[in-house]
Amino acid sequence: MRSTLYILLAFGMLAVFLEACSGPDTIADLSNESYQLLDSDSSSIIFPSHFRGETTVISFIYTHCPDVCPIITANMKNIQSGLADTSDVQFVEITFDPERDTPSVLAEYRKVYRLNDQFTLLTGQPAIIDSLMSRLHIVAKKAKIDSLQQDSSDYFMQHSNTIYIMDQNGRVRTEYPASVVPPENVIEDLKKIR
Amino acid sequence: MVLICSLLFLYACSSGKEQDTNPKEDVIPGKVELSDGWVRPGSKGMMSAVYLTISNGTAKRDTLAEVSSDVAKRAEVHESYKGENGMSGMRPAPNRIIEAGEELYLQPGGLHIMLISLNKDLVPGDSVEIDFSFKQTGTKTVRMPVKAQNP
Ligand SMILES: [Cu+2]
């Protein structure tokens, strides 16, 4: 019994030690990268430098998704409303369907879900969006559906279900299952990272 | 598909037989109940989703065959599913069977009615009529509120 405890303790210390050596976990360091994206008012935004100095909660959506993506957006809003102080936190939703999600479509989405100024909805040229998505390990593929085949613009997407926290320096630090993570978990980490 | 077809086939056979030999077990219309319905908001031309609980209080299984609404070009029964690596996707879920005495839950992140290409904006406070057609019970129409999120 005792020895088991010691072994566990030793493993625990080893884990702490290893973590200290590798520094803070970073999923992707975008601090030296720049992606020219478009805001929902069509203005140009350089990602991530636009958000430098603020801790940013990032999720990925497409607006033709009426079931899971609104859950992700609602979860982002729950994180926002659960934060006692949101002064240095930004919320960003990036579409992985830039062909259909033009700035004006994203503007409609923000209106429908009543997102305030702390939310930024981003789209961009498909090639730029694609390179950012692959940099962030976000996968999104079009899925044709039989009943919708008459029109090539009718498709659904199979996509990653991810929320990230990016720190003030453009380093993506933590990752969550977007539609199911309890907001408290993200809030707790936000307090540590910001 | 094969499974669904064969189930339907079996069902068609058995219900025919029951009607011949035991008319007392006929479906009592009006016993399929639709409750807790709500509709997500959405903009004209875009999509929305409908959620509700369908209770089959009849003595026979029923099938949700078709859904339609004046507010959308098309309505389809879909389900969201988890794919490999935590991926999220959506696919049609036609001809859902509801066993006698059982309930079918359409909830966020799972089964839902997809309203495809809305004819008008849906904003919280509006209400929307949806027609559900069941193979046994026939068509039922329900009016449901538009809500940003179910409380
Ligand atoms: Cu759907």
GROMACS .gro file of N, CA, C and O in nm, chain A residues 57 72-87 89-91 114-116 118-119 182-184 186-187 190-191 194, chain B residues 149:
model
  136
   57VAL      N    1  -1.015   3.320  -2.702
   57VAL     CA    2  -1.082   3.190  -2.711
   57VAL      C    3  -1.125   3.173  -2.856
   57VAL      O    4  -1.195   3.257  -2.911
   72ILE      N    5  -2.171   2.514  -3.017
   72ILE     CA    6  -2.036   2.566  -2.995
   72ILE      C    7  -2.042   2.716  -2.964
   72ILE      O    8  -1.981   2.764  -2.868
   73THR      N    9  -2.121   2.788  -3.043
   73THR     CA   10  -2.134   2.932  -3.021
   73THR      C   11  -2.196   2.960  -2.884
   73THR      O   12  -2.151   3.050  -2.812
   74ALA      N   13  -2.298   2.882  -2.847
   74ALA     CA   14  -2.360   2.899  -2.715
   74ALA      C   15  -2.258   2.873  -2.605
   74ALA      O   16  -2.254   2.944  -2.503
   75ASN      N   17  -2.172   2.775  -2.627
   75ASN     CA   18  -2.069   2.744  -2.527
   75ASN      C   19  -1.970   2.859  -2.514
   75ASN      O   20  -1.927   2.893  -2.403
   76MET      N   21  -1.934   2.919  -2.627
   76MET     CA   22  -1.846   3.037  -2.623
   76MET      C   23  -1.912   3.149  -2.541
   76MET      O   24  -1.847   3.215  -2.461
   77LYS      N   25  -2.043   3.169  -2.564
   77LYS     CA   26  -2.114   3.272  -2.489
   77LYS      C   27  -2.120   3.238  -2.340
   77LYS      O   28  -2.111   3.327  -2.256
   78ASN      N   29  -2.134   3.108  -2.310
   78ASN     CA   30  -2.136   3.067  -2.169
   78ASN      C   31  -2.002   3.093  -2.102
   78ASN      O   32  -1.996   3.128  -1.984
   79ILE      N   33  -1.894   3.072  -2.177
   79ILE     CA   34  -1.761   3.100  -2.123
   79ILE      C   35  -1.750   3.250  -2.095
   79ILE      O   36  -1.706   3.293  -1.989
   80GLN      N   37  -1.797   3.329  -2.192
   80GLN     CA   38  -1.793   3.474  -2.176
   80GLN      C   39  -1.873   3.518  -2.053
   80GLN      O   40  -1.825   3.596  -1.971
   81SER      N   41  -1.995   3.466  -2.041
   81SER     CA   42  -2.079   3.515  -1.931
   81SER      C   43  -2.035   3.457  -1.797
   81SER      O   44  -2.066   3.513  -1.693
   82GLY      N   45  -1.959   3.348  -1.800
   82GLY     CA   46  -1.909   3.289  -1.676
   82GLY      C   47  -1.784   3.358  -1.623
   82GLY      O   48  -1.744   3.335  -1.508
   83LEU      N   49  -1.723   3.441  -1.703
   83LEU     CA   50  -1.602   3.513  -1.661
   83LEU      C   51  -1.643   3.636  -1.582
   83LEU      O   52  -1.721   3.718  -1.630
   84ALA      N   53  -1.589   3.650  -1.461
   84ALA     CA   54  -1.622   3.768  -1.381
   84ALA      C   55  -1.568   3.893  -1.450
   84ALA      O   56  -1.633   3.998  -1.454
   85ASP      N   57  -1.449   3.880  -1.509
   85ASP     CA   58  -1.386   3.995  -1.572
   85ASP      C   59  -1.343   3.954  -1.713
   85ASP      O   60  -1.261   3.865  -1.731
   86THR      N   61  -1.401   4.016  -1.813
   86THR     CA   62  -1.369   3.978  -1.951
   86THR      C   63  -1.282   4.084  -2.019
   86THR      O   64  -1.264   4.082  -2.141
   87SER      N   65  -1.222   4.173  -1.941
   87SER     CA   66  -1.158   4.290  -2.000
   87SER      C   67  -1.045   4.258  -2.100
   87SER      O   68  -1.030   4.328  -2.198
   89VAL      N   69  -1.002   3.957  -2.262
   89VAL     CA   70  -1.032   3.832  -2.332
   89VAL      C   71  -1.112   3.861  -2.459
   89VAL      O   72  -1.202   3.945  -2.458
   90GLN      N   73  -1.077   3.793  -2.566
   90GLN     CA   74  -1.150   3.805  -2.692
   90GLN      C   75  -1.205   3.670  -2.733
   90GLN      O   76  -1.149   3.566  -2.697
   91PHE      N   77  -1.315   3.671  -2.807
   91PHE     CA   78  -1.375   3.548  -2.856
   91PHE      C   79  -1.377   3.552  -3.008
   91PHE      O   80  -1.430   3.646  -3.067
  114ARG      N   81  -2.685   3.693  -3.138
  114ARG     CA   82  -2.669   3.806  -3.047
  114ARG      C   83  -2.531   3.808  -2.982
  114ARG      O   84  -2.517   3.803  -2.860
  115LEU      N   85  -2.429   3.811  -3.067
  115LEU     CA   86  -2.291   3.813  -3.018
  115LEU      C   87  -2.247   3.959  -3.004
  115LEU      O   88  -2.269   4.039  -3.094
  116ASN      N   89  -2.185   3.992  -2.892
  116ASN     CA   90  -2.149   4.132  -2.872
  116ASN      C   91  -2.010   4.163  -2.930
  116ASN      O   92  -1.948   4.080  -2.996
  118GLN      N   93  -1.725   4.174  -2.822
  118GLN     CA   94  -1.609   4.094  -2.783
  118GLN      C   95  -1.590   3.973  -2.875
  118GLN      O   96  -1.489   3.905  -2.869
  119PHE      N   97  -1.690   3.950  -2.959
  119PHE     CA   98  -1.682   3.839  -3.054
  119PHE      C   99  -1.636   3.890  -3.191
  119PHE      O  100  -1.685   3.992  -3.239
  182PRO      N  101  -1.744   2.164  -2.038
  182PRO     CA  102  -1.812   2.253  -1.944
  182PRO      C  103  -1.740   2.389  -1.943
  182PRO      O  104  -1.617   2.392  -1.934
  183PRO      N  105  -1.813   2.500  -1.953
  183PRO     CA  106  -1.750   2.633  -1.959
  183PRO      C  107  -1.652   2.655  -1.844
  183PRO      O  108  -1.548   2.719  -1.864
  184GLU      N  109  -1.682   2.601  -1.726
  184GLU     CA  110  -1.595   2.620  -1.609
  184GLU      C  111  -1.452   2.574  -1.637
  184GLU      O  112  -1.357   2.635  -1.589
  186VAL      N  113  -1.286   2.576  -1.917
  186VAL     CA  114  -1.217   2.673  -2.001
  186VAL      C  115  -1.188   2.799  -1.918
  186VAL      O  116  -1.078   2.856  -1.924
  187ILE      N  117  -1.284   2.838  -1.836
  187ILE     CA  118  -1.269   2.959  -1.754
  187ILE      C  119  -1.151   2.943  -1.658
  187ILE      O  120  -1.070   3.035  -1.640
  190LEU      N  121  -0.839   2.982  -1.849
  190LEU     CA  122  -0.826   3.122  -1.893
  190LEU      C  123  -0.764   3.206  -1.783
  190LEU      O  124  -0.679   3.291  -1.808
  191LYS      N  125  -0.806   3.179  -1.660
  191LYS     CA  126  -0.753   3.256  -1.546
  191LYS      C  127  -0.603   3.234  -1.531
  191LYS      O  128  -0.531   3.325  -1.494
  194ARG      N  129  -0.420   3.396  -1.887
  194ARG     CA  130  -0.427   3.540  -1.918
  194ARG      C  131  -0.329   3.623  -1.837
  194ARG      O  132  -0.280   3.583  -1.734
  343GLN      N  133  -3.189   2.938  -2.732
  343GLN     CA  134  -3.130   2.825  -2.664
  343GLN      C  135  -3.237   2.771  -2.570
  343GLN      O  136  -3.310   2.850  -2.511
   0.00000   0.00000   0.00000
